[in-house]
Amino acid sequence: MKFCVALLITTVCLFWTCLHKPGGSLDYELVVKPYPSLLLEVGGGEEGNYKRRMQQGEFPNWLINNNYTVLAHGSLESKTQPWEYVRSATLLFVLIGWLITILLTCIRVFKVLNKYLN
């Protein structure tokens, strides 16, 4: 059960990413990608550099083709938005959840091995 919950929340987290705006802007958006990936933040930087990186294919296709859905907006200059707390808490939950799941699985395996070895 714990494994399924950790897997479900991990999948949700892998669909989210923060998209930073180019041109020295401190604005960013929480977006949903069309497929899961380990990319948790993308974009940003000086506008010319951003365009060069875009043309060189350093960004994923979903970003180049604007194939994403914006969920929320934020800025480093404004106060922290509620969705930022939810995203951080979810990422932390995933990390702790996987650690607990792995630990409990290892404990079970060691108990079974100990039972068969004795």
mmCIF file of C-alpha atoms in Angstrom:
data_model
loop_
_atom_site.group_PDB
_atom_site.id
_atom_site.type_symbol
_atom_site.label_atom_id
_atom_site.label_comp_id
_atom_site.label_asym_id
_atom_site.label_seq_id
_atom_site.Cartn_x
_atom_site.Cartn_y
_atom_site.Cartn_z
ATOM 1 C CA MET A 1 0.000 0.000 0.000
ATOM 2 C CA LYS A 2 2.785 2.441 0.923
ATOM 3 C CA PHE A 3 4.543 1.596 -2.319
ATOM 4 C CA CYS A 4 1.422 2.377 -4.369
ATOM 5 C CA VAL A 5 0.898 5.717 -2.616
ATOM 6 C CA ALA A 6 4.563 6.694 -3.083
ATOM 7 C CA LEU A 7 4.411 5.655 -6.740
ATOM 8 C CA LEU A 8 1.217 7.632 -7.359
ATOM 9 C CA ILE A 9 2.532 10.824 -5.779
ATOM 10 C CA THR A 10 5.880 10.423 -7.551
ATOM 11 C CA THR A 11 4.080 10.166 -10.882
ATOM 12 C CA VAL A 12 2.152 13.355 -10.158
ATOM 13 C CA CYS A 13 5.384 15.158 -9.235
ATOM 14 C CA LEU A 14 7.087 14.022 -12.434
ATOM 15 C CA PHE A 15 4.360 15.722 -14.478
ATOM 16 C CA TRP A 16 4.918 19.098 -12.736
ATOM 17 C CA THR A 17 7.739 21.518 -13.421
ATOM 18 C CA CYS A 18 8.560 25.170 -12.828
ATOM 19 C CA LEU A 19 9.052 27.135 -16.025
ATOM 20 C CA HIS A 20 11.237 30.215 -15.461
ATOM 21 C CA LYS A 21 10.708 33.176 -17.774
ATOM 22 C CA PRO A 22 13.653 34.517 -19.824
ATOM 23 C CA GLY A 23 15.046 38.035 -19.895
ATOM 24 C CA GLY A 24 16.069 38.512 -16.291
ATOM 25 C CA SER A 25 12.488 38.171 -15.118
ATOM 26 C CA LEU A 26 11.990 36.543 -11.746
ATOM 27 C CA ASP A 27 8.598 35.203 -12.800
ATOM 28 C CA TYR A 28 7.882 31.510 -13.154
ATOM 29 C CA GLU A 29 4.948 29.229 -13.747
ATOM 30 C CA LEU A 30 3.918 25.840 -12.456
ATOM 31 C CA VAL A 31 3.168 23.791 -15.565
ATOM 32 C CA VAL A 32 2.013 20.275 -16.377
ATOM 33 C CA LYS A 33 4.200 18.505 -18.931
ATOM 34 C CA PRO A 34 2.709 16.130 -21.510
ATOM 35 C CA TYR A 35 4.772 13.240 -20.126
ATOM 36 C CA PRO A 36 6.639 12.557 -16.863
ATOM 37 C CA SER A 37 10.340 13.384 -16.609
ATOM 38 C CA LEU A 38 12.916 14.173 -13.929
ATOM 39 C CA LEU A 39 13.076 17.794 -15.113
ATOM 40 C CA LEU A 40 11.741 19.796 -12.141
ATOM 41 C CA GLU A 41 12.786 23.290 -13.318
ATOM 42 C CA VAL A 42 13.556 24.637 -16.776
ATOM 43 C CA GLY A 43 14.185 27.915 -18.582
ATOM 44 C CA GLY A 44 15.246 31.285 -17.324
ATOM 45 C CA GLY A 45 18.360 33.331 -17.865
ATOM 46 C CA GLU A 46 19.277 36.191 -20.163
ATOM 47 C CA GLU A 47 16.950 36.443 -23.174
ATOM 48 C CA GLY A 48 19.618 35.982 -25.866
ATOM 49 C CA ASN A 49 21.086 32.992 -24.068
ATOM 50 C CA TYR A 50 17.589 31.543 -23.645
ATOM 51 C CA LYS A 51 16.910 31.844 -27.404
ATOM 52 C CA ARG A 52 20.270 30.248 -28.278
ATOM 53 C CA ARG A 53 19.624 27.354 -25.910
ATOM 54 C CA MET A 54 16.147 26.973 -27.403
ATOM 55 C CA GLN A 55 17.553 26.856 -30.965
ATOM 56 C CA GLN A 56 20.304 24.410 -29.982
ATOM 57 C CA GLY A 57 17.706 22.010 -28.612
ATOM 58 C CA GLU A 58 18.798 22.209 -24.982
ATOM 59 C CA PHE A 59 15.175 22.425 -23.898
ATOM 60 C CA PRO A 60 12.656 19.577 -24.176
ATOM 61 C CA ASN A 61 10.294 19.438 -27.149
ATOM 62 C CA TRP A 62 7.231 20.130 -25.018
ATOM 63 C CA LEU A 63 8.742 23.516 -24.059
ATOM 64 C CA ILE A 64 9.846 24.406 -27.593
ATOM 65 C CA ASN A 65 6.371 23.581 -28.978
ATOM 66 C CA ASN A 66 4.500 25.200 -26.051
ATOM 67 C CA ASN A 67 2.909 21.817 -25.336
ATOM 68 C CA TYR A 68 2.175 22.326 -21.638
ATOM 69 C CA THR A 69 -0.596 23.584 -19.391
ATOM 70 C CA VAL A 70 0.000 26.443 -16.961
ATOM 71 C CA LEU A 71 -1.432 25.785 -13.503
ATOM 72 C CA ALA A 72 -0.193 28.796 -11.536
ATOM 73 C CA HIS A 73 2.096 31.836 -11.637
ATOM 74 C CA GLY A 74 4.663 33.055 -9.147
ATOM 75 C CA SER A 75 7.594 35.423 -8.756
ATOM 76 C CA LEU A 76 10.689 35.558 -6.620
ATOM 77 C CA GLU A 77 9.845 39.210 -5.963
ATOM 78 C CA SER A 78 6.400 38.514 -4.495
ATOM 79 C CA LYS A 79 5.369 36.624 -1.391
ATOM 80 C CA THR A 80 5.290 32.840 -1.558
ATOM 81 C CA GLN A 81 2.147 31.479 -3.169
ATOM 82 C CA PRO A 82 0.177 28.603 -1.553
ATOM 83 C CA TRP A 83 0.863 26.301 -4.504
ATOM 84 C CA GLU A 84 4.605 26.662 -3.885
ATOM 85 C CA TYR A 85 4.151 25.201 -0.398
ATOM 86 C CA VAL A 86 2.069 22.355 -1.825
ATOM 87 C CA ARG A 87 4.696 21.596 -4.480
ATOM 88 C CA SER A 88 7.564 21.670 -1.969
ATOM 89 C CA ALA A 89 5.650 19.518 0.497
ATOM 90 C CA THR A 90 4.776 17.035 -2.237
ATOM 91 C CA LEU A 91 8.401 16.748 -3.352
ATOM 92 C CA LEU A 92 9.485 16.275 0.257
ATOM 93 C CA PHE A 93 6.751 13.669 0.771
ATOM 94 C CA VAL A 94 7.997 11.766 -2.284
ATOM 95 C CA LEU A 95 11.565 11.738 -1.014
ATOM 96 C CA ILE A 96 10.592 10.633 2.492
ATOM 97 C CA GLY A 97 7.988 8.189 1.162
ATOM 98 C CA TRP A 98 10.484 6.404 -1.071
ATOM 99 C CA LEU A 99 13.055 6.258 1.723
ATOM 100 C CA ILE A 100 10.501 4.720 4.110
ATOM 101 C CA THR A 101 9.289 2.290 1.441
ATOM 102 C CA ILE A 102 12.842 1.141 0.671
ATOM 103 C CA LEU A 103 13.687 0.857 4.364
ATOM 104 C CA LEU A 104 10.573 -1.201 5.170
ATOM 105 C CA THR A 105 11.200 -3.440 2.169
ATOM 106 C CA CYS A 106 14.803 -4.047 3.273
ATOM 107 C CA ILE A 107 13.630 -4.875 6.803
ATOM 108 C CA ARG A 108 11.106 -7.393 5.454
ATOM 109 C CA VAL A 109 13.705 -9.001 3.203
ATOM 110 C CA PHE A 110 16.177 -9.304 6.079
ATOM 111 C CA LYS A 111 13.490 -10.845 8.312
ATOM 112 C CA VAL A 112 12.605 -13.413 5.652
ATOM 113 C CA LEU A 113 16.279 -14.209 5.012
ATOM 114 C CA ASN A 114 16.943 -14.490 8.733
ATOM 115 C CA LYS A 115 13.989 -16.850 9.101
ATOM 116 C CA TYR A 116 15.245 -19.129 6.316
ATOM 117 C CA LEU A 117 18.874 -19.041 7.455
ATOM 118 C CA ASN A 118 18.026 -20.099 11.026
#
